[in-house]
Tab-separated table of C-alpha atoms in Angstrom:
chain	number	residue	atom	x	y	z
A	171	UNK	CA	0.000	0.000	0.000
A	172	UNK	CA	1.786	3.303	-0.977
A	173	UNK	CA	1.840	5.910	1.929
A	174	UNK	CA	-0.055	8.855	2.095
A	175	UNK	CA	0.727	12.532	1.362
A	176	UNK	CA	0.634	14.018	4.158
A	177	UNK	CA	-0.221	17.328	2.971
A	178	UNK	CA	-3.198	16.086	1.431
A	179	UNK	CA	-4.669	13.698	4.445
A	180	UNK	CA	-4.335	13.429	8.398
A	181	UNK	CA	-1.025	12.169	9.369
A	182	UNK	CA	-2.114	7.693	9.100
A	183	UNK	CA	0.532	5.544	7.884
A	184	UNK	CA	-0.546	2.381	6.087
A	185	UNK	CA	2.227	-0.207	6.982
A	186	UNK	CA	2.942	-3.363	4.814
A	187	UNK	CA	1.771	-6.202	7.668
A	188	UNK	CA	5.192	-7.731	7.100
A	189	UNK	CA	5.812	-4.942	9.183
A	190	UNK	CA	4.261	-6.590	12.105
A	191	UNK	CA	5.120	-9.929	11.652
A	192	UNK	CA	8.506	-8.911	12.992
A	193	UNK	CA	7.719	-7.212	15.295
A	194	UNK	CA	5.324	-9.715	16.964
A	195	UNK	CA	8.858	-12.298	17.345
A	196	UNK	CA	9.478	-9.661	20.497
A	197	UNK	CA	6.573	-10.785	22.155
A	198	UNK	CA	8.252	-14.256	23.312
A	199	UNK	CA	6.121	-16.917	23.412
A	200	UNK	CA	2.773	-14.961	22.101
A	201	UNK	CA	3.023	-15.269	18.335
A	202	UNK	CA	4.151	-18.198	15.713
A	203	UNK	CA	7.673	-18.085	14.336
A	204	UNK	CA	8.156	-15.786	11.315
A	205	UNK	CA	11.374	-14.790	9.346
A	206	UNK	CA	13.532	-12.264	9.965
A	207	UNK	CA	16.328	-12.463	7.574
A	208	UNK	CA	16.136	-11.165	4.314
A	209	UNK	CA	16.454	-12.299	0.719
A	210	UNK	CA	19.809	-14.429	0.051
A	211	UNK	CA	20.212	-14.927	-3.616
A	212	UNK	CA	21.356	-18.536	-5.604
A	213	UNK	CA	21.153	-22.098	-4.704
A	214	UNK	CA	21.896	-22.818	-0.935
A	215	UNK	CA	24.322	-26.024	-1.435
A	216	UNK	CA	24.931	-26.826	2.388
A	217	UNK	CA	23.844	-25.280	5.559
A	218	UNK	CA	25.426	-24.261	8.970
A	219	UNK	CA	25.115	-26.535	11.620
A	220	UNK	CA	21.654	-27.154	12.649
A	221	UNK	CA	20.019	-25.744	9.911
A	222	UNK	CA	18.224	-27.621	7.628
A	223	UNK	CA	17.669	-26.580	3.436
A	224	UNK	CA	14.226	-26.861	2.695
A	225	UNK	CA	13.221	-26.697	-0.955
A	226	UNK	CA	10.021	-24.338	-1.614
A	227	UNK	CA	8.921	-25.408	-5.037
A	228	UNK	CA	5.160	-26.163	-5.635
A	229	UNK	CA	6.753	-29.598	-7.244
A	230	UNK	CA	9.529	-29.820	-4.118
A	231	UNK	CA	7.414	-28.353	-1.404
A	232	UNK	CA	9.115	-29.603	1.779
A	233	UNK	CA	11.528	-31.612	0.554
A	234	UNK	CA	14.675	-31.653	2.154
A	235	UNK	CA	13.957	-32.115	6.262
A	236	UNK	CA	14.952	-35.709	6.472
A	237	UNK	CA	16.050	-35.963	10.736
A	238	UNK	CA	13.256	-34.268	12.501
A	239	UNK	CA	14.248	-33.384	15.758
A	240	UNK	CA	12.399	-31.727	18.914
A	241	UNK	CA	13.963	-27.904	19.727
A	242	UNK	CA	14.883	-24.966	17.827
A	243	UNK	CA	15.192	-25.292	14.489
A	244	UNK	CA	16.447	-23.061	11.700
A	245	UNK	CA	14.945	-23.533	8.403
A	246	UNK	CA	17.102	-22.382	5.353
A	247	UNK	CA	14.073	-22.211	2.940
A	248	UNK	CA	15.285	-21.874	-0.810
A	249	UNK	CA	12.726	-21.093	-3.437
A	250	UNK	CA	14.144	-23.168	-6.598
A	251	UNK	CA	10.923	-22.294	-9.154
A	252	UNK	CA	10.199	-19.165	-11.104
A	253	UNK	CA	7.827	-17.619	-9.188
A	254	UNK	CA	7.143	-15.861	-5.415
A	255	UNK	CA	5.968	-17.946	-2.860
A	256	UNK	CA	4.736	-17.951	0.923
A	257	UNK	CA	5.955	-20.512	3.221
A	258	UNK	CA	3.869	-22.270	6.622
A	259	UNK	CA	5.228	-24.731	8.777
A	260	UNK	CA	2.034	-26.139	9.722
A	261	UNK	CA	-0.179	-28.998	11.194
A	262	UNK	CA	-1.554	-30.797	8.518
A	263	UNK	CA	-4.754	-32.154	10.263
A	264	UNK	CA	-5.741	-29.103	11.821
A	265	UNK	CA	-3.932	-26.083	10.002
A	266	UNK	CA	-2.187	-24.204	12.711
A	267	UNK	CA	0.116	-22.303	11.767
A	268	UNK	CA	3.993	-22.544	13.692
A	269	UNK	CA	5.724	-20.602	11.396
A	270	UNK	CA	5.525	-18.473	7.969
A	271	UNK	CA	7.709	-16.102	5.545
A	272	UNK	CA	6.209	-14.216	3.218
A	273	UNK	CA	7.451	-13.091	-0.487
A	274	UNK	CA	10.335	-15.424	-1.049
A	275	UNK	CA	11.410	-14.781	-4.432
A	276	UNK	CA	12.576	-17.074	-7.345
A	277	UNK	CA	16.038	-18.277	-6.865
A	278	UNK	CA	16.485	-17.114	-2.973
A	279	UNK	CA	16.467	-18.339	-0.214
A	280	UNK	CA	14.950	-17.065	3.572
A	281	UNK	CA	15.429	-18.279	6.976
A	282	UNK	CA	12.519	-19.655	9.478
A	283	UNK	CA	13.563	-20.209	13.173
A	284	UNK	CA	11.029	-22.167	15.058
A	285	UNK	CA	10.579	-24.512	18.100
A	286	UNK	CA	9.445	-27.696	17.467
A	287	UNK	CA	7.754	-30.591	20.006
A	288	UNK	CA	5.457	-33.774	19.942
A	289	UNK	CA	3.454	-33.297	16.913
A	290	UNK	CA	3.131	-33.393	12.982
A	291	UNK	CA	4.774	-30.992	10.940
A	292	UNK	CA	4.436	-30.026	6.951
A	293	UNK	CA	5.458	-26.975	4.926
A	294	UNK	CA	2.476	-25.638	3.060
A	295	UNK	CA	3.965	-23.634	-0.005
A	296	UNK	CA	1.506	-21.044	-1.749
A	297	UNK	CA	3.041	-19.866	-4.899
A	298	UNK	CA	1.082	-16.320	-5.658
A	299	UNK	CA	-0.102	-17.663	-9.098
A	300	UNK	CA	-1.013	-21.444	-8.401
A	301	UNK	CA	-2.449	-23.632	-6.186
A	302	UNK	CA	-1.152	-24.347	-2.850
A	303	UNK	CA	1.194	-27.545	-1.920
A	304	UNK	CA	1.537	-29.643	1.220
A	305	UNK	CA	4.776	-31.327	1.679
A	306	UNK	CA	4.881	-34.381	2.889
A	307	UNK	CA	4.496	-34.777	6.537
A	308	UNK	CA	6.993	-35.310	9.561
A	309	UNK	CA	6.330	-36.742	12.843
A	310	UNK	CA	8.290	-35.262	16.376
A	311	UNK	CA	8.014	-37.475	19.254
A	312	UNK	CA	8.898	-35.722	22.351
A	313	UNK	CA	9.501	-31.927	23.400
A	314	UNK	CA	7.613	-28.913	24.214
A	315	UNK	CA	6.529	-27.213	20.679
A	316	UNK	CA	5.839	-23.093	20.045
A	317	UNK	CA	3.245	-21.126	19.677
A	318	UNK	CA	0.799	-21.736	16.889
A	319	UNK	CA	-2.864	-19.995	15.595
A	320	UNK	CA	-5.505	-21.421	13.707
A	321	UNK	CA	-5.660	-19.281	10.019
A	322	UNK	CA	-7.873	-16.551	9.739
A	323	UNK	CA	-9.765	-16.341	6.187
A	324	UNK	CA	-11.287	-13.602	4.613
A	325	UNK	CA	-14.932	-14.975	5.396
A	326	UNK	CA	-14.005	-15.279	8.959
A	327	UNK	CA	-13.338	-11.324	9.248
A	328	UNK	CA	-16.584	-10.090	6.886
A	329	UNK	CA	-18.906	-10.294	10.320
A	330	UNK	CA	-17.032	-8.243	12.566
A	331	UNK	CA	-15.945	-5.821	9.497
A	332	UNK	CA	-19.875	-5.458	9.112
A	333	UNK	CA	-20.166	-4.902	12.861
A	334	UNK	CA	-17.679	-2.273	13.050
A	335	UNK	CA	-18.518	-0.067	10.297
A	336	UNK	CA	-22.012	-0.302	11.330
A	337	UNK	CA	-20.428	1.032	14.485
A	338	UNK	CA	-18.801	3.976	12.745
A	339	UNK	CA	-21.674	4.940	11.171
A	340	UNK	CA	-23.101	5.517	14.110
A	341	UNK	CA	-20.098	7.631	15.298
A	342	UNK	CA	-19.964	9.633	11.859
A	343	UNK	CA	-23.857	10.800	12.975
A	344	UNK	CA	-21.985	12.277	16.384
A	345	UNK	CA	-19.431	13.963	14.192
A	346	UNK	CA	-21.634	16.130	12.187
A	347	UNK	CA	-23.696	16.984	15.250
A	348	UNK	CA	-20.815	17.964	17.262
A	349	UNK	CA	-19.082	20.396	14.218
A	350	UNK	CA	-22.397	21.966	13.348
A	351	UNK	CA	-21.867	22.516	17.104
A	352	UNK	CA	-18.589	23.951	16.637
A	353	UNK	CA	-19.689	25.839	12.929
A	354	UNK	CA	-22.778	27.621	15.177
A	355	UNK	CA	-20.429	29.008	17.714
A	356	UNK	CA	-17.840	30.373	14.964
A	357	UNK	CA	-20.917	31.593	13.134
A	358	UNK	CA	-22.008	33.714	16.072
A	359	UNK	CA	-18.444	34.885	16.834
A	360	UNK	CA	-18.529	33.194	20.135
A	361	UNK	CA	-14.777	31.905	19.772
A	362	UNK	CA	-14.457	30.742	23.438
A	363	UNK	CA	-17.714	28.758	22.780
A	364	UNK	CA	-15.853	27.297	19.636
A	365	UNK	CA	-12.655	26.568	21.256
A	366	UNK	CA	-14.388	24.549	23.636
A	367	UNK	CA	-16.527	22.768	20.916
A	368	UNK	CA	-13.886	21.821	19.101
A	369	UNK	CA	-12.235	19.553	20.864
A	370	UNK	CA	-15.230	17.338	21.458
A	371	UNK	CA	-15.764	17.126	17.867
A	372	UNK	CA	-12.255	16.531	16.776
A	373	UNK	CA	-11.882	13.406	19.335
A	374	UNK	CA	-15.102	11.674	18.343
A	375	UNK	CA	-13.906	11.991	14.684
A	376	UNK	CA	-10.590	10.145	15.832
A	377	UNK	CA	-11.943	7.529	17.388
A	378	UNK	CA	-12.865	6.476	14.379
A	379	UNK	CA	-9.622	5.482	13.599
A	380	UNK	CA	-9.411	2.240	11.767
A	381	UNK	CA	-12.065	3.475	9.450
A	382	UNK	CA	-9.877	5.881	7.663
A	383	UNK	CA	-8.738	4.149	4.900
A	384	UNK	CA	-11.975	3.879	3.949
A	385	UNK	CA	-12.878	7.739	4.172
A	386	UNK	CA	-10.809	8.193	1.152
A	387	UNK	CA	-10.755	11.870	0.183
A	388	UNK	CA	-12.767	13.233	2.052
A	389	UNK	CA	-10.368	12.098	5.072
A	390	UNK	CA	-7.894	15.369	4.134
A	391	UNK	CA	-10.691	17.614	4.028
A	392	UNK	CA	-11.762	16.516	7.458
A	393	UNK	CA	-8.443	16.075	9.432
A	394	UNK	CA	-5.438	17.288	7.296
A	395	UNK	CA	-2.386	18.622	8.272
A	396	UNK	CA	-0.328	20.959	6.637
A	397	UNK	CA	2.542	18.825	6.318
A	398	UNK	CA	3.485	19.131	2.218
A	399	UNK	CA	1.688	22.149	1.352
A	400	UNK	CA	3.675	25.082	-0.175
A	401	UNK	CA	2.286	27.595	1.634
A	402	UNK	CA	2.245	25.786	5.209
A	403	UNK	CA	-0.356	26.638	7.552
A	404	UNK	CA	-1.875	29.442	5.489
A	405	UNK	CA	-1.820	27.809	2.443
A	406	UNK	CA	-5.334	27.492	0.536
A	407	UNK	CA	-5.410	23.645	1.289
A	408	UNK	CA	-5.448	23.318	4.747
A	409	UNK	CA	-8.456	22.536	5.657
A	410	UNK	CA	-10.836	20.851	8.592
A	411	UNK	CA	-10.308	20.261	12.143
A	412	UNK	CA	-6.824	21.377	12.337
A	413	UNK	CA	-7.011	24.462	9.886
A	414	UNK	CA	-9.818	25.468	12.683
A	415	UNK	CA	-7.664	25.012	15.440
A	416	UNK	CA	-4.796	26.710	14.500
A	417	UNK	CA	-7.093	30.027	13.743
A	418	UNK	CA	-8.810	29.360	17.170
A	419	UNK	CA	-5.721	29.037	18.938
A	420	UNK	CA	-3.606	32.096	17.201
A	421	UNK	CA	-6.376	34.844	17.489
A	422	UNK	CA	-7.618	34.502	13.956
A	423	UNK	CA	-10.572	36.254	13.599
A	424	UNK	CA	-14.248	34.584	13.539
A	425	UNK	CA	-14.389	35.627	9.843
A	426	UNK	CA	-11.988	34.015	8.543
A	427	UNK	CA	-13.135	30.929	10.193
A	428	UNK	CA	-16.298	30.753	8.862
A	429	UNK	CA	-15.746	29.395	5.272
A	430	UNK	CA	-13.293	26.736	7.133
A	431	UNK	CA	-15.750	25.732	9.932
A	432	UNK	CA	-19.151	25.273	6.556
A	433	UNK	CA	-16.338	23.561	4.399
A	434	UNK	CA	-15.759	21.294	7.406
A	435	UNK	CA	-19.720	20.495	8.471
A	436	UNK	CA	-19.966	20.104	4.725
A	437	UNK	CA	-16.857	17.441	4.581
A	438	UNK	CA	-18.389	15.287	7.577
A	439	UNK	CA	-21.791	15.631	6.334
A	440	UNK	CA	-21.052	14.330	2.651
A	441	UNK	CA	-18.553	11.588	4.489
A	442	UNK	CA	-21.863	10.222	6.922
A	443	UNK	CA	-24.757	10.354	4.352
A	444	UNK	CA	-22.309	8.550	1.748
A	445	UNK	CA	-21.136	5.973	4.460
A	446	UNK	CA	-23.897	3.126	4.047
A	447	UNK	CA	-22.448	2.424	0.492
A	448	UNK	CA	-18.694	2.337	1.398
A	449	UNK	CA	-17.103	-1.216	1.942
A	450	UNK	CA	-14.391	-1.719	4.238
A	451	UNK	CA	-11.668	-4.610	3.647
A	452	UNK	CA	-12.625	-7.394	5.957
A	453	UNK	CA	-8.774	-8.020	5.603
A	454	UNK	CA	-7.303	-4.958	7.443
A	455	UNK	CA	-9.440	-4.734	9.967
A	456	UNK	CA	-6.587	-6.675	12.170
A	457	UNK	CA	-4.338	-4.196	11.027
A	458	UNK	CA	-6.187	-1.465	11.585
A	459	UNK	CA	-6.217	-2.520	15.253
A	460	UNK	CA	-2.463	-1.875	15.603
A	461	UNK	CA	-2.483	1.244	13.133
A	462	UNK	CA	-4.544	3.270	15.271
A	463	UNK	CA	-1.939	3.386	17.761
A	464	UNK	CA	1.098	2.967	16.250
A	465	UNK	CA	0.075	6.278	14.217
A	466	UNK	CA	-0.587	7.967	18.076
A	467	UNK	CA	2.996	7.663	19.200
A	468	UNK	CA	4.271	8.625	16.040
A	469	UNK	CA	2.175	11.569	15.286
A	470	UNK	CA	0.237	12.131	18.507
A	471	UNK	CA	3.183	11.554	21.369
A	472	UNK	CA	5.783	14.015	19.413
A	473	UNK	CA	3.122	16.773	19.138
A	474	UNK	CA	3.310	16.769	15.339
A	475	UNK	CA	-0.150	17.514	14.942
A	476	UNK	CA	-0.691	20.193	17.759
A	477	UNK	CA	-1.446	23.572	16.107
A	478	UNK	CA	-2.108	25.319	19.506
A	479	UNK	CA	-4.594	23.557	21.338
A	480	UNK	CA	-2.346	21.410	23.246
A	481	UNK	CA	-4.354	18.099	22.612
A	482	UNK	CA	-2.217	15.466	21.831
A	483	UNK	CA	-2.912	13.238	25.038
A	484	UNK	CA	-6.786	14.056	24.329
A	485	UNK	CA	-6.164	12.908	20.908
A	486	UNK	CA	-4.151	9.616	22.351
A	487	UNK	CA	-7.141	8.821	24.690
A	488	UNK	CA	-9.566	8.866	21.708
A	489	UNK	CA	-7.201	6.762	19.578
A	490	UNK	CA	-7.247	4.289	22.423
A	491	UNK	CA	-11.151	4.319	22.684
A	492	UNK	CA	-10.716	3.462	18.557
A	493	UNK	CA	-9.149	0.692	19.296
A	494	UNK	CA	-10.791	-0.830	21.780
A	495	UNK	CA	-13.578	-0.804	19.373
A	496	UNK	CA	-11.754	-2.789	16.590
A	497	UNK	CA	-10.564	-5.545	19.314
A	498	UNK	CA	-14.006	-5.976	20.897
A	499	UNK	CA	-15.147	-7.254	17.208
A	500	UNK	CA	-12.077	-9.265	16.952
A	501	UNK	CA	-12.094	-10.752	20.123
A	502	UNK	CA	-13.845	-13.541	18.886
A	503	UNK	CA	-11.142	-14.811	16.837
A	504	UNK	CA	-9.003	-13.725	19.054
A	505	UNK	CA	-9.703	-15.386	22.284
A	506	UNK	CA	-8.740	-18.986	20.507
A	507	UNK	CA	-5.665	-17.986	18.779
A	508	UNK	CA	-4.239	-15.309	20.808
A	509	UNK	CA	-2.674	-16.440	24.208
A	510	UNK	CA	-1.543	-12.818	24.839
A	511	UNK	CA	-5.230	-11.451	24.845
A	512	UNK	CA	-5.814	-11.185	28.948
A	513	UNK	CA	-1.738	-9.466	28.923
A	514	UNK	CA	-3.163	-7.249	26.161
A	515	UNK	CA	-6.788	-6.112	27.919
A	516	UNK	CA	-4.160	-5.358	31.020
A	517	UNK	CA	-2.034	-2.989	29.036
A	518	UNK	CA	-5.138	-1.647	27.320
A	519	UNK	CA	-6.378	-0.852	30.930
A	520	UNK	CA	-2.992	0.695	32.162
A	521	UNK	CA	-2.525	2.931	28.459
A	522	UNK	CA	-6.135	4.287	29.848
A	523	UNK	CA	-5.142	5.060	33.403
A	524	UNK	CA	-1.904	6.310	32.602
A	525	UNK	CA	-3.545	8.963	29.650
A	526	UNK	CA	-6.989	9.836	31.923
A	527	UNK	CA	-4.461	10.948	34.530
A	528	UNK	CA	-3.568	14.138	32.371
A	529	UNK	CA	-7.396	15.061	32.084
A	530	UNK	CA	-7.714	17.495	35.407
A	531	UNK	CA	-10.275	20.117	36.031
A	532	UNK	CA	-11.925	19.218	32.781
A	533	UNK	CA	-9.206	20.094	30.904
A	534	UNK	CA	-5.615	18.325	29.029
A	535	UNK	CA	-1.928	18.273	30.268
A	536	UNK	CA	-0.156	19.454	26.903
A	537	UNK	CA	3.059	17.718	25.983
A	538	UNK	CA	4.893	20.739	26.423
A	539	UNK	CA	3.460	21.127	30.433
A	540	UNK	CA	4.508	17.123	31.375
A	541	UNK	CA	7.715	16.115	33.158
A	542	UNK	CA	10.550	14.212	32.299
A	543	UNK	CA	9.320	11.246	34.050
A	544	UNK	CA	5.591	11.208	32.705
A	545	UNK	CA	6.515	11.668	29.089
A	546	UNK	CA	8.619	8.444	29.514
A	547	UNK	CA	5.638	6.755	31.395
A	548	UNK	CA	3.346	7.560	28.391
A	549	UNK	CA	5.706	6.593	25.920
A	550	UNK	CA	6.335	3.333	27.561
A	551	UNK	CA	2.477	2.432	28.188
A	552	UNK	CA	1.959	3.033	24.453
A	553	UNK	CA	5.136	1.658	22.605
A	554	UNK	CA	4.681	-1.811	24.751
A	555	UNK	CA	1.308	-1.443	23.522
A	556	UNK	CA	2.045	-1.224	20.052
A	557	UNK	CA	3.881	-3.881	20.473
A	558	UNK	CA	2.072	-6.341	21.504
A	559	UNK	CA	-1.073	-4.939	19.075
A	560	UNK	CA	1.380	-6.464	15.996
A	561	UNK	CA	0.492	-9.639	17.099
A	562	UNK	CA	-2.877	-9.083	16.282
A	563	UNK	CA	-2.403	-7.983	12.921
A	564	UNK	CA	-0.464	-10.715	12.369
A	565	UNK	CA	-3.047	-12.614	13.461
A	566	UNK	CA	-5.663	-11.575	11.422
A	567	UNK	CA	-3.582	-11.300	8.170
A	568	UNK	CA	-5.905	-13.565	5.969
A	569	UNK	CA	-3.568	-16.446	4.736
A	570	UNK	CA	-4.669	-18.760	1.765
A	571	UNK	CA	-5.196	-22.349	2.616
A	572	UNK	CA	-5.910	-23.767	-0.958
């Protein structure tokens, strides 16, 4: 997925979910075994001591692991045919997955570390252009084996897709209630009326986070930053929420807000009455999950997107709420493959306490106003959080089975 301008959309990455699937190997003993090293070119001949050469082919698949033994094992996969493949180290009978690489090109070869115990093994090769192709299967006697999961399919994410974008339409009704909120006060000239409307509106907009994608268009005339535009913050393209808060917060004048603050209702308004015939992609809704707040401590936690209202932790909070969301339709999947779920609702729990303890006398600690000590404390809470949310993309990251 290509990124984003940022001048021309709020500040979301969209991450390749090979992203995650490294980064869920630091959460020991949570997630399956995935690759880590990258492409080697040419024929692997021989391999180090314990490793085993493991041919990839669709007419080879598997071929090669003569001596299975219980422990860890390095793989040396080597892709002899013309074409990409994907690689899982799987249970035949019942599918779960131990171990995968993704996008092993013709003529290379990738490593797979995984732990292996009492059970049945096969590679599972899925060329992108042809069928897949089980290799022929290997018994293990005795040890303790890692962590597998169950596939996810495409089918299996379409109901709680469904549920949560009927859930954001719901939320896209609040939106346009709260800016025409926000629009009346500007209208009026009551700028101390709009300053405190905005933020309302702003927060229930981004807790619609894993929607975005989605939004399309319409998503940079809603929440854009200036980030890429010529003229900066007073160029003619910066528009919605944060075009409106940098006037409110820098004594711009309620005339020159009004045109911003109609262009805005109009923005949210054509993005809700055009929302029932929008699809989202079943498929990243897992990645979605982690996206959310992956995008906060990027964006959110380095106050790239404060333009004077000193909101980022507000912003943070809402993100979280966002993701909750997206897990609670998960969680059915999620509570049989996921072994880290109960570690993750605890973190989820702490991110929350940690954030509502800069929301005092009704109002937001700004980043700029916290001390050494708590800005470590939030980053902490929300990179361990990230962290542990790539498992659930990887996760839900639809893999073929046929």
């Amino acid at each position: 997925m290509p990124l984003p301008r940022l001048g021309t959309r709020s500040v979301r990455l969209r991450t390749a979910p090979a992203v995650f699937v490294v980064l869920a190997v630091a959460l020991s003993g949570t997630m399956l075994a995935v690759s880590l090293g990258g492409q080697r070119h040419g024929r692997t001949a021989g391999a180090p001591s314990g490793r085993i050469v493991v041919d990839v082919s669709g007419s080879r698949c598997g071929r090669g692991w003569t001596r299975p033994e219980p422990g860890v094992r390095t793989f040396d996969l080597h892709n002899s045919s013309d074409g990409a493949a994907e690689v899982y180290l799987e249970d035949p009978g019942s599918q779960v997955v131990y171990g995968e690489v993704e996008g092993i090109g013709p003529g290379t070869t990738r490593q797979l570390t995984v732990r292996l115990g009492k059970g049945t093994y096969a590679f599972k090769c899925v060329p992108d252009d042809a069928d897949a192709v089980t290799g022929p299967s290997v018994r293990i006697t005795g040890g303790q084996r890692g962590p597998g999961a169950a596939p996810v399919s495409e089918h299996d994410l379409i109901p709680p897709s469904l549920a949560y974008q009927k859930w954001v339409g719901g939320g896209l009704d609040d939106v346009v209630r709260l800016t025409v909120k926000l629009k009346d006060a500007i209208d009026r000239g009551d700028l101390a009326a709009a300053r405190s409307a905005w933020l309302p509106a702003h927060l229930q907009y981004e807790r619609l986070g894993a929607a975005y994608d989605a939004f399309g268009d319409a998503d940079a005339a809603v929440n854009g930053t200036d980030a890429g535009l010529q003229g900066g913050m007073h160029d003619k393209d910066f528009a919605g929420f944060h075009r409106i808060e940098y006037g409110l917060w820098h004594g711009e004048p309620a005339d020159g807000l009004r045109a911003p603050a109609a262009a805005l209702v109009k923005a949210v308004t054509g993005l809700r009455d055009s929302w029932s015939q929008t699809r989202m992609d079943p498929a990243q809704l897992g990645l979605r999950a982690h996206e959310i707040l992956e995008n906060t401590v990027q964006f959110e936690l380095t106050g790239r997107t404060d333009y004077g209202s000193g909101s980022n932790l507000a912003t943070a909070r809402a993100n979280l709420d966002g993701t909750r969301e997206v897990l609670s339709r998960l969680r059915p999947l999620l509570t049989t493959r996921y072994a880290g779920l109960p570690e993750l609702q605890k973190e989820l729990d702490q991110a929350q306490h940690t954030l509502d303890g800069f929301h005092r006398g009704g109002s937001w600690t700004s980043l700029d106003r916290l001390t050494r000590t708590e800005r470590e404390d939030v980053n902490a809470v929300l990179g361990d959080l990230v962290e542990r949310l790539a498992s659930v993309a990887t996760l839900c990251d639809p893999r073929r089975t046929v």
